Tab-separated table of C-alpha atoms and ligand atoms in Angstrom:
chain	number	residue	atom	x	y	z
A	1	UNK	CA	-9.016	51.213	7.491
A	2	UNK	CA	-7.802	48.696	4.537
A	3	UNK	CA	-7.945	50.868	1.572
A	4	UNK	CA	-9.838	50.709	-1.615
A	5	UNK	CA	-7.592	48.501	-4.122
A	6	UNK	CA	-8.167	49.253	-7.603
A	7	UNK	CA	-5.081	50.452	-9.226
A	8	UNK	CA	-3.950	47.134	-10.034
A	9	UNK	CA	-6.342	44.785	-11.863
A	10	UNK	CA	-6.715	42.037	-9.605
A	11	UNK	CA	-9.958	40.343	-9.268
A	12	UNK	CA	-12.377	41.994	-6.458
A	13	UNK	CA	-13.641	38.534	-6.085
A	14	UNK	CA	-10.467	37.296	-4.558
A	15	UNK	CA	-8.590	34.369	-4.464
A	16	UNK	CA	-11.429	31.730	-5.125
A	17	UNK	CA	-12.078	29.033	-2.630
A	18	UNK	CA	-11.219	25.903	-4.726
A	19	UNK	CA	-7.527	27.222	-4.660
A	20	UNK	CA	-7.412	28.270	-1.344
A	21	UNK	CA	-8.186	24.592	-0.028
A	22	UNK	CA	-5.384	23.727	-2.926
A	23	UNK	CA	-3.028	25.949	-1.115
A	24	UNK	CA	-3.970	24.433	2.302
A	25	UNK	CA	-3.490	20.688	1.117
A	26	UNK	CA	0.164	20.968	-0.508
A	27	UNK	CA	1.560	23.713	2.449
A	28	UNK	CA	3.038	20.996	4.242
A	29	UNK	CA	5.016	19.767	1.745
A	30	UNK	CA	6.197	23.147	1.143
A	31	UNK	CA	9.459	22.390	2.643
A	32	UNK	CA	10.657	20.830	-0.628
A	33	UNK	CA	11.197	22.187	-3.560
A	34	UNK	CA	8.611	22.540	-5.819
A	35	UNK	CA	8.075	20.153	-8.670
A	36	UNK	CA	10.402	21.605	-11.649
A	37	UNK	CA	8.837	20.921	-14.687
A	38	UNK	CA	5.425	21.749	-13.100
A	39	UNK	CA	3.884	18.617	-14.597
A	40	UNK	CA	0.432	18.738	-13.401
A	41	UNK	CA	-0.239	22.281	-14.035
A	42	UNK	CA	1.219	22.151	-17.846
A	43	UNK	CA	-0.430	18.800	-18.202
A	44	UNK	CA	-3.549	20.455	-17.301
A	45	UNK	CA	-3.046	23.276	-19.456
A	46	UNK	CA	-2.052	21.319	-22.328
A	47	UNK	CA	-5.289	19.179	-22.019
A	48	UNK	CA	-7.642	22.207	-21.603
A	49	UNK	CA	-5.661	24.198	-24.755
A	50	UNK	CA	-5.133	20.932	-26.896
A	51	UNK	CA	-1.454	21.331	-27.208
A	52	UNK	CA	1.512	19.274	-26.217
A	53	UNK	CA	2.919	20.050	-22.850
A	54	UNK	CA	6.269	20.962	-24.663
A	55	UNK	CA	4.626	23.793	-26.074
A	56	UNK	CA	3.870	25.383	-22.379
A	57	UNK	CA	6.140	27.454	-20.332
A	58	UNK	CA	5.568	28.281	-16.587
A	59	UNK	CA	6.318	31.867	-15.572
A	60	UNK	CA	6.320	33.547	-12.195
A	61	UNK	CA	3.785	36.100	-13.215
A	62	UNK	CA	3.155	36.440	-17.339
A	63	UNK	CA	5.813	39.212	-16.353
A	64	UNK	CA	8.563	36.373	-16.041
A	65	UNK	CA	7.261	34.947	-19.938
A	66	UNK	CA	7.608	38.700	-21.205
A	67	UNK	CA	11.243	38.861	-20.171
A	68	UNK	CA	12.114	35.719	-20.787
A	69	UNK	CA	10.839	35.817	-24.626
A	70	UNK	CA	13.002	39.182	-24.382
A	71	UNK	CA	16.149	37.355	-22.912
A	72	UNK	CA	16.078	34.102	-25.413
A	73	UNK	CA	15.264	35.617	-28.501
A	74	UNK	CA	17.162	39.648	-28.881
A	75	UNK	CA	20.479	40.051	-28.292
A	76	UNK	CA	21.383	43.228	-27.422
A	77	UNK	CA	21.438	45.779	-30.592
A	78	UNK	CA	18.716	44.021	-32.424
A	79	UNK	CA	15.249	45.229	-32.451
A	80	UNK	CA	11.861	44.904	-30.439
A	81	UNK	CA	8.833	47.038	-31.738
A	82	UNK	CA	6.218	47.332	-29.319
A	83	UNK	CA	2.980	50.601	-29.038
A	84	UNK	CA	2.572	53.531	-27.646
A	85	UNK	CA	0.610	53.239	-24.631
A	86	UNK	CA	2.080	49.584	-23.958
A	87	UNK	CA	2.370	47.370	-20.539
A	88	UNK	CA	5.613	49.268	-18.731
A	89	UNK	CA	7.488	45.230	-18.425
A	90	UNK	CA	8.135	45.381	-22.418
A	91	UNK	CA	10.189	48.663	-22.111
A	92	UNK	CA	11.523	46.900	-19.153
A	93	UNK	CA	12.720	44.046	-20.800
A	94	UNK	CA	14.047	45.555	-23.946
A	95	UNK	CA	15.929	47.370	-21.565
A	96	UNK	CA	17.363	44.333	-19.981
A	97	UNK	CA	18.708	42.709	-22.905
A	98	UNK	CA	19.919	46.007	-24.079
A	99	UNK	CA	17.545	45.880	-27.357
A	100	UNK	CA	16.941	48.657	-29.580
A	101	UNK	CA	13.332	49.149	-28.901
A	102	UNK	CA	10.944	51.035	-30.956
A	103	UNK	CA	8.113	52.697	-29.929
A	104	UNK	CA	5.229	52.846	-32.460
A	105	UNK	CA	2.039	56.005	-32.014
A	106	UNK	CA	-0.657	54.496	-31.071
A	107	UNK	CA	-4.319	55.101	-33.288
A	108	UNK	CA	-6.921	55.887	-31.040
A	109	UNK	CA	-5.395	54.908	-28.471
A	110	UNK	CA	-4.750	51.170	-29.526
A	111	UNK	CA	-2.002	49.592	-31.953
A	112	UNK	CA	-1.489	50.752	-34.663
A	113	UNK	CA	-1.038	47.464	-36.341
A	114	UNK	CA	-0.046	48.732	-39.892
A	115	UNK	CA	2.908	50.848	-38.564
A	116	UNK	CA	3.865	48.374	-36.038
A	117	UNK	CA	4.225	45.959	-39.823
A	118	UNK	CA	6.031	48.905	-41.061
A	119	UNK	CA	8.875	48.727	-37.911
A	120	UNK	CA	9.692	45.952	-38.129
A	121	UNK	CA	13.223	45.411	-39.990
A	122	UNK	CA	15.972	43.001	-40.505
A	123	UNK	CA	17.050	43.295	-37.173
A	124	UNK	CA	13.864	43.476	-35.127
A	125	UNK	CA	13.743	39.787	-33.228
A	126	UNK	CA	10.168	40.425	-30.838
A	127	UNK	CA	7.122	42.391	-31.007
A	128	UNK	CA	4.597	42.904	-28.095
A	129	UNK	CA	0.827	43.150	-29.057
A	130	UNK	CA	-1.161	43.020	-26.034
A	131	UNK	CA	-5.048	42.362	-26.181
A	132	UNK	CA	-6.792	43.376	-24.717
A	133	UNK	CA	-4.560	46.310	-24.017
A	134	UNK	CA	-3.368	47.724	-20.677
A	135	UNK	CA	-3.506	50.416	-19.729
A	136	UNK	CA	-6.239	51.769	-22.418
A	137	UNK	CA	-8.543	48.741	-22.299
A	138	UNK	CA	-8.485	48.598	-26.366
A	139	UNK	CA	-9.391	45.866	-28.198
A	140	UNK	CA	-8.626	44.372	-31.759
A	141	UNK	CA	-10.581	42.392	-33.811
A	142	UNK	CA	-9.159	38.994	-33.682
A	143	UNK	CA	-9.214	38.707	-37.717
A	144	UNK	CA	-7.273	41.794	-38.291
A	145	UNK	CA	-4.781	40.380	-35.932
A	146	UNK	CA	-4.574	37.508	-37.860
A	147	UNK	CA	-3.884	39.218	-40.413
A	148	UNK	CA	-1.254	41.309	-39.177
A	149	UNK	CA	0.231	37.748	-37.341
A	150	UNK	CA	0.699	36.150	-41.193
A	151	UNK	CA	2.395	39.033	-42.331
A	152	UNK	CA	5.276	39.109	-39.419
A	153	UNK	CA	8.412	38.049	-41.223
A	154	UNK	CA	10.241	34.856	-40.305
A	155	UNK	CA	12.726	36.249	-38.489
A	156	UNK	CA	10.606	37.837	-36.092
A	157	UNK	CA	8.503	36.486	-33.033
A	158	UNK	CA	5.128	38.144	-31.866
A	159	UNK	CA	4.862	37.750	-28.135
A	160	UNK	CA	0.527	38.108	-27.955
A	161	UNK	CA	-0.164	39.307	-24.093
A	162	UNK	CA	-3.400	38.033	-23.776
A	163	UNK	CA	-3.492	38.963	-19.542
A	164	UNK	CA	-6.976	40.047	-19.709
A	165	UNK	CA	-8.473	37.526	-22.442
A	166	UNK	CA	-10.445	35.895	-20.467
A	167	UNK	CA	-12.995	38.790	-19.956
A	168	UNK	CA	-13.558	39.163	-23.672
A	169	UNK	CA	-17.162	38.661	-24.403
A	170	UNK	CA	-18.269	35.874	-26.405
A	171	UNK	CA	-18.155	37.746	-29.597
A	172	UNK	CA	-15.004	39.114	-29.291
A	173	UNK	CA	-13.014	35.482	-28.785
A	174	UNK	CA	-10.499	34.580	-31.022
A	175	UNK	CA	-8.160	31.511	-31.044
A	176	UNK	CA	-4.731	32.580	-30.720
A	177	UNK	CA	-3.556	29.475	-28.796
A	178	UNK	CA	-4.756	27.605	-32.259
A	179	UNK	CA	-3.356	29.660	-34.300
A	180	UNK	CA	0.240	28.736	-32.521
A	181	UNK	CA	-0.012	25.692	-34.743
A	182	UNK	CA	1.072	27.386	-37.311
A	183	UNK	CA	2.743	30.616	-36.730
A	184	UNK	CA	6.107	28.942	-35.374
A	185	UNK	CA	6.720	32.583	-34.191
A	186	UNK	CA	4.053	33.188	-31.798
A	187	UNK	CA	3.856	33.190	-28.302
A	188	UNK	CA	0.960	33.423	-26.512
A	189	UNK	CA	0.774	34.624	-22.774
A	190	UNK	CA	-1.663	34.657	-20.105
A	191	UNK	CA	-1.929	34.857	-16.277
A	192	UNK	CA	-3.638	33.328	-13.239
A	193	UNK	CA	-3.384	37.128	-11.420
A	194	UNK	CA	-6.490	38.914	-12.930
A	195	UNK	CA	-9.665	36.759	-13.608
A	196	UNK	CA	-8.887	33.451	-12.155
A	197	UNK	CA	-7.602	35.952	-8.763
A	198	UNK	CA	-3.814	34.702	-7.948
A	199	UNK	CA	-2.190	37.608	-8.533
A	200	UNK	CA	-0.288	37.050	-5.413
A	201	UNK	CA	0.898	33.665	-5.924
A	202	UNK	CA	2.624	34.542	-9.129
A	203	UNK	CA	1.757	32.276	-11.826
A	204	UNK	CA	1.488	33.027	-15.887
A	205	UNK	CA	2.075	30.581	-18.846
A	206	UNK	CA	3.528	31.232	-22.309
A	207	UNK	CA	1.779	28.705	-25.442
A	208	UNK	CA	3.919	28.296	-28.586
A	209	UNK	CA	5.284	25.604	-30.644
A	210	UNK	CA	7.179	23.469	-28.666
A	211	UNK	CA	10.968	24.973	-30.026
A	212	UNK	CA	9.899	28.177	-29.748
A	213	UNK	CA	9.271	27.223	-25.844
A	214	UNK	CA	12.477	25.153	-25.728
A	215	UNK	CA	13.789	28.531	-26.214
A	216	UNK	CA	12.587	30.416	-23.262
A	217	UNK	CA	12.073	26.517	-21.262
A	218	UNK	CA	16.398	26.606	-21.455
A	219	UNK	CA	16.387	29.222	-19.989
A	220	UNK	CA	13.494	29.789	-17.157
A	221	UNK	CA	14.891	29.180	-13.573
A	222	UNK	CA	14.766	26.148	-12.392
A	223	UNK	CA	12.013	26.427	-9.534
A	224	UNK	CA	10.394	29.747	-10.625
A	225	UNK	CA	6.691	28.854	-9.272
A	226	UNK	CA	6.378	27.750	-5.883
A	227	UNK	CA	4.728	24.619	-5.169
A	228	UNK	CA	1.368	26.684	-3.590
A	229	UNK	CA	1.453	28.627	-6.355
A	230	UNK	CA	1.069	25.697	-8.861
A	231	UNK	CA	-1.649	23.793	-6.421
A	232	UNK	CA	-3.386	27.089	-6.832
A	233	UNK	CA	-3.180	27.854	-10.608
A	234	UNK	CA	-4.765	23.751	-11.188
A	235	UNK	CA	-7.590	24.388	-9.227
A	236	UNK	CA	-8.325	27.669	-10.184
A	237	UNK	CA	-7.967	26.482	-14.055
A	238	UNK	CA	-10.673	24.330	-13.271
A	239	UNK	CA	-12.901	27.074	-11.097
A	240	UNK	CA	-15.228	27.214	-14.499
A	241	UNK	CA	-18.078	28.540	-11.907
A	242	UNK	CA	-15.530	31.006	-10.542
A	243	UNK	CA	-14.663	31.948	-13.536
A	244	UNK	CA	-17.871	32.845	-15.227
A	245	UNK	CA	-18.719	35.102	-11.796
A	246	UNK	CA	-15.590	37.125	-12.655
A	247	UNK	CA	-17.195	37.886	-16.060
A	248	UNK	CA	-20.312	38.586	-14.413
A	249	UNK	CA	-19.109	40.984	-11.549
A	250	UNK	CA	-16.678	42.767	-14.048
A	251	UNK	CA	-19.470	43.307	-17.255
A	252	UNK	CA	-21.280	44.769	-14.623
A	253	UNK	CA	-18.951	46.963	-12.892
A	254	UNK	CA	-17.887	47.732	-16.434
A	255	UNK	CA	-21.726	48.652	-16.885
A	256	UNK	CA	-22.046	50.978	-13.527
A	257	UNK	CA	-18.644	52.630	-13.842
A	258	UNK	CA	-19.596	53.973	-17.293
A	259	UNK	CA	-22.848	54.671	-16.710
A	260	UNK	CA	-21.643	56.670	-13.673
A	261	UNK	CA	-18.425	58.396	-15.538
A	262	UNK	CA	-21.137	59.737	-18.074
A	263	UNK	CA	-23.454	61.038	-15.065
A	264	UNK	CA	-20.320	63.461	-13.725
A	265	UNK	CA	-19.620	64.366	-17.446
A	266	UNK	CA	-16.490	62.433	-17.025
A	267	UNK	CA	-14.665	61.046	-20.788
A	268	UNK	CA	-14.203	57.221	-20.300
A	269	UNK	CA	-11.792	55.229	-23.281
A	270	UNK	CA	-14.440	51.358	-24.130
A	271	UNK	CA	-12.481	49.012	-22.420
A	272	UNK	CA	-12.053	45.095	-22.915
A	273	UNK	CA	-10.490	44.550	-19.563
A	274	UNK	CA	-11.190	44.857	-15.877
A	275	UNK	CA	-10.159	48.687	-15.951
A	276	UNK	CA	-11.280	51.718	-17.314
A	277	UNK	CA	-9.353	55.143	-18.244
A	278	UNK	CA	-11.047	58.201	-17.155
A	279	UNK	CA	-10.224	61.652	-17.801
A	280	UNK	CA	-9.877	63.558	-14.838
A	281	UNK	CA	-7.805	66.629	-15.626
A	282	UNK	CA	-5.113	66.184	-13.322
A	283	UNK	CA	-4.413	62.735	-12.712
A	284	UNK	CA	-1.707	62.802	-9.791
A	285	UNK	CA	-3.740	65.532	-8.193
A	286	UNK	CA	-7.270	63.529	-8.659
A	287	UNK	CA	-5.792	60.039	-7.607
A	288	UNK	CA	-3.857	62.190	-4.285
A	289	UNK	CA	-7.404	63.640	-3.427
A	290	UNK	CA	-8.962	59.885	-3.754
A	291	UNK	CA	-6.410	58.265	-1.972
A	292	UNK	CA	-6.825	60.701	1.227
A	293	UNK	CA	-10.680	58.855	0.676
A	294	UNK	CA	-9.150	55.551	0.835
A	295	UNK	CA	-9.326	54.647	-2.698
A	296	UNK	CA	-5.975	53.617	-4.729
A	297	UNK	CA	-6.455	53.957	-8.338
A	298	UNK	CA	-3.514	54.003	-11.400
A	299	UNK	CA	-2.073	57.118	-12.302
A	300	UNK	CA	-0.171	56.617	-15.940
A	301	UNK	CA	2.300	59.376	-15.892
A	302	UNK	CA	5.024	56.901	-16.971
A	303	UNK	CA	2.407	56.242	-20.068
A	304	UNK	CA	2.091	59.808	-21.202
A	305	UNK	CA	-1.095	59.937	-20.234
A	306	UNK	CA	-1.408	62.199	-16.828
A	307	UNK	CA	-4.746	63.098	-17.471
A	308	UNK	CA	-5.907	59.992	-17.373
A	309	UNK	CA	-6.931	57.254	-14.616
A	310	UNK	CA	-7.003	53.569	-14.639
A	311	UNK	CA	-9.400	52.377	-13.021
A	312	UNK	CA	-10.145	48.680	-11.693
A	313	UNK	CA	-13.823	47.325	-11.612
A	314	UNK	CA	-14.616	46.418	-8.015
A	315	UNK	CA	-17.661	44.712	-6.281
A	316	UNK	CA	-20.830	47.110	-6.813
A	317	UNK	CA	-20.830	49.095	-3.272
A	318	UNK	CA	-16.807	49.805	-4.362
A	319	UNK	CA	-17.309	51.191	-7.230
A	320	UNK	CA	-20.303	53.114	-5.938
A	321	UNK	CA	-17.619	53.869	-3.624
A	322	UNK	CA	-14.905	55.261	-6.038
A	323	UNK	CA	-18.144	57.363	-8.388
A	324	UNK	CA	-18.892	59.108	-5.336
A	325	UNK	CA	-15.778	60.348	-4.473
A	326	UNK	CA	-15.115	61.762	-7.968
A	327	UNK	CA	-18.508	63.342	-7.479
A	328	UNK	CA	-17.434	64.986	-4.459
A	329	UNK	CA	-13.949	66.089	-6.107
A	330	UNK	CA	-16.333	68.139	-8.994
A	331	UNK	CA	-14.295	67.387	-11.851
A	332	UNK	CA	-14.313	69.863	-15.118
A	333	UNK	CA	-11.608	68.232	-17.168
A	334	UNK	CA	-12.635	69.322	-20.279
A	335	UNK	CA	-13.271	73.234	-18.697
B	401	PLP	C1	-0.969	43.614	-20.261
B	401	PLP	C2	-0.394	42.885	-19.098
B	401	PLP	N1	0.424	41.868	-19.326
B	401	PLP	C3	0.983	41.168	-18.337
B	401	PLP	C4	0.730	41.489	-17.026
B	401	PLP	C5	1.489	40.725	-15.998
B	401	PLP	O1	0.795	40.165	-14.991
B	401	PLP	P1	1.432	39.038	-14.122
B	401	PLP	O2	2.911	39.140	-14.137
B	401	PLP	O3	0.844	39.248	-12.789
B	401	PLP	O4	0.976	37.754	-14.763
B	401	PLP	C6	-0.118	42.542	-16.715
B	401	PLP	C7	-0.365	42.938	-15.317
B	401	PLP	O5	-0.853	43.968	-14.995
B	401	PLP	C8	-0.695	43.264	-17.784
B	401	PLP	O6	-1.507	44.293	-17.557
C-alpha cells in the first residue's frame, strides 16, 4: 500500500493537468539542453509580476535561491540573522558559506521582528523572514513587515521566503514583489512545489531589483532547471482554475483538521500554510505509531520542537484518514 504523504507540503491535488500535457509536449526535445536563461518562464513571470525579466532568477527548488542569496552576498565570517523555528535550508546555507549565523527566539512561535532589527550589525550581510512560516504556519501582518523591511540597514539584504504565499487569504495579501521597487535589498522567493503542485520537477524563482539578481544570476549554474521542469512551471503559472482549487481544498482541510484536533483535545498552532503543528506529546513516538498506519507526517526534532507534528492538509477522506488514527492512538499530551 502507497502510504499517506503528508510530511512534506506538497499539494494533495497533484501535479495539475495543464502541466502534465506541458511536460508531454517538450519530452522529446529533452535530449538538449534546456534553454539557459529560461526565457519563456521569466518572461512570463515578469509579465504576470510587472517587473523586468532582469529582476527574476530561476532556481532548482526556492531551496537553490536560498543558497544562492547565501553564496553571492556573505562571505564567510560575516553575519546572517535568521528565527527560531526557521526553514532547516537557511542554517544550511549559512553553513555553506561558513557565515556567522544568528539565531533569534522566536515570540509565539513566529519572528520576532524587533529582535531580529536588533541582530543585525555591521557585519550581518542576509536575513531570512519566511511568511508564511514553516514549520509553525505563523503569519505576519504584511504592514508590520514593511515596516521592519524600511528599517533593514543598507548593508544588509532581506531574503522574504514567501513558499506558501499563495494560500494567504485575501485579507492577508501583501505586495512584497512591489515593494522590490524600492527596497534594492530585497529578495523575494517563491516556488512551483506547494500550491501550483511541482514539487518534483524542481522549480522556484527569486524577484529583486535587477543588480541585486545579477548577483545571484552570476552565479546560478548554467542549466539548473530542466527543460520539463520549465514547460511545467509556464503552464502551471497560468493554471488560475488550478490554482484557486488548491485554496479551496487546503481552507478546507485547514477547516476539518482543526475542527478535528479540537474534538481529541489535541493543541493546534493557526496556520497560514498547507500544514498544521499539533501537539502530540511525543512526537517521534506519535509519528512511529502513525506511520505503522500508513500515514507519514513531519516530526521537528531538528526544530526544537519534539512535541510537536507538522502536519500537511490532504484531500478530505485523508485527513479523515490521519484524525482517526490519532483518535485511535488516545493522545493526553497535556496529562
Ligand atoms: C519555508 C520554505 N521555503 C522554501 C522551501 C523550499 O521549497 P522548494 O525548494 O521545493 O521550492 C520550503 C519547502 O518546504 C519551505 O517550507
Amino acid at each position: 500500500m502507497t502510504p499517506l504523504q503528508l510530511a512534506a507540503n506538497e499539494n494533495p491535488l497533484g501535479l495539475p493537468a495543464s502541466a502534465r500535457e506541458a511536460v508531454a509536449r517538450v519530452l522529446s526535445g529533452a535530449d538538449r539542453y534546456p534553454d539557459a536563461n529560461g526565457t519563456v518562464l521569466r518572461r512570463a513571470l515578469a509579465q504576470r509580476l510587472q517587473v523586468p525579466e532582469e529582476g527574476i532568477v530561476l532556481g532548482s527548488g526556492s531551496s537553490e535561491i536560498l543558497t544562492m542569496a547565501a553564496q553571492a552576498l556573505v562571505r564567510p565570517g560575516e553575519g546572517i540573522v535568521s528565527s527560531q523555528y526557521g526553514f532547516i535550508v537557511y542554517t544550511q546555507a549559512a553553513r555553506l558559506v561558513h557565515a556567522k549565523h544568528v539565531v533569534v527566539p522566536a515570540r509565539n512561535f513566529g519572528h520576532d521582528l524587533r529582535a531580529m532589527l536588533e541582530a543585525i550589525d555591521a557585519s550581518t550581510r542576509l536575513v531570512y523572514v519566511a511568511n508564511p512560516n514553516n514549520p509553525t504556519g505563523n503569519f505576519i501582518e504584511g504592514s508590520e513587515l514593511l515596516a521592519f523591511l524600511e528599517r533593514v540597514p543598507g548593508h544588509c539584504a532581506v531574503l522574504l521566503d514567501e513558499a506558501y504565499t499563495e494560500y494567504l487569504e485575501p485579507q492577508q495579501r501583501y505586495d512584497a514583489v512591489g515593494w522590490t521597487k524600492r527596497l534594492p535589498q530585497l529578495l523575494v522567493a517563491r516556488t512551483f512545489s506547494k500550491a501550483y503542485g511541482l514539487a518534483g520537477l524542481r522549480v522556484g524563482y527569486g524577484i529583486a531589483q535587477p543588480a541585486l539578481a545579477a548577483r545571484l544570476n552570476a552565479l546560478r549554474p548554467r542549466f539548473n532547471v530542466t527543460t520539463p521542469a520549465l514547460a511545467a512551471a509556464a503552464a502551471a503559472l497560468a493554471d488560475e482554475d488550478f490554482l484557486e482549487r488548491t485554496r479551496e481544498t487546503n481552507r478546507q482541510g485547514m477547516a476539518q483538521l482543526s475542527r478535528g484536533f479540537a474534538q481529541l483535545g489535541l493543541r493546534a498552532l493557526p496556520s497560514a500554510g498547507n500544514f498544521v503543528l499539533v501537539e502530540v506529546g511525543d512526537g517521534a513516538a506519535v509519528a512511529r505509531a502513525l506511520a505503522q498506519r500508513g500515514i507519514l507526517v513531519s516530526t521537528l526534532e531538528p526544530y526544537g520542537l519534539p512535541r510537536w507534528l507538522r502536519i500537511s492538509t490532504g484531500l478530505a477522506d485523508q485527513n479523515a484518514q490521519v484524525l482517526q488514527a490519532l483518535g485511535a492512538l488516545k493522545l493526553s499530551p497535556t496529562a
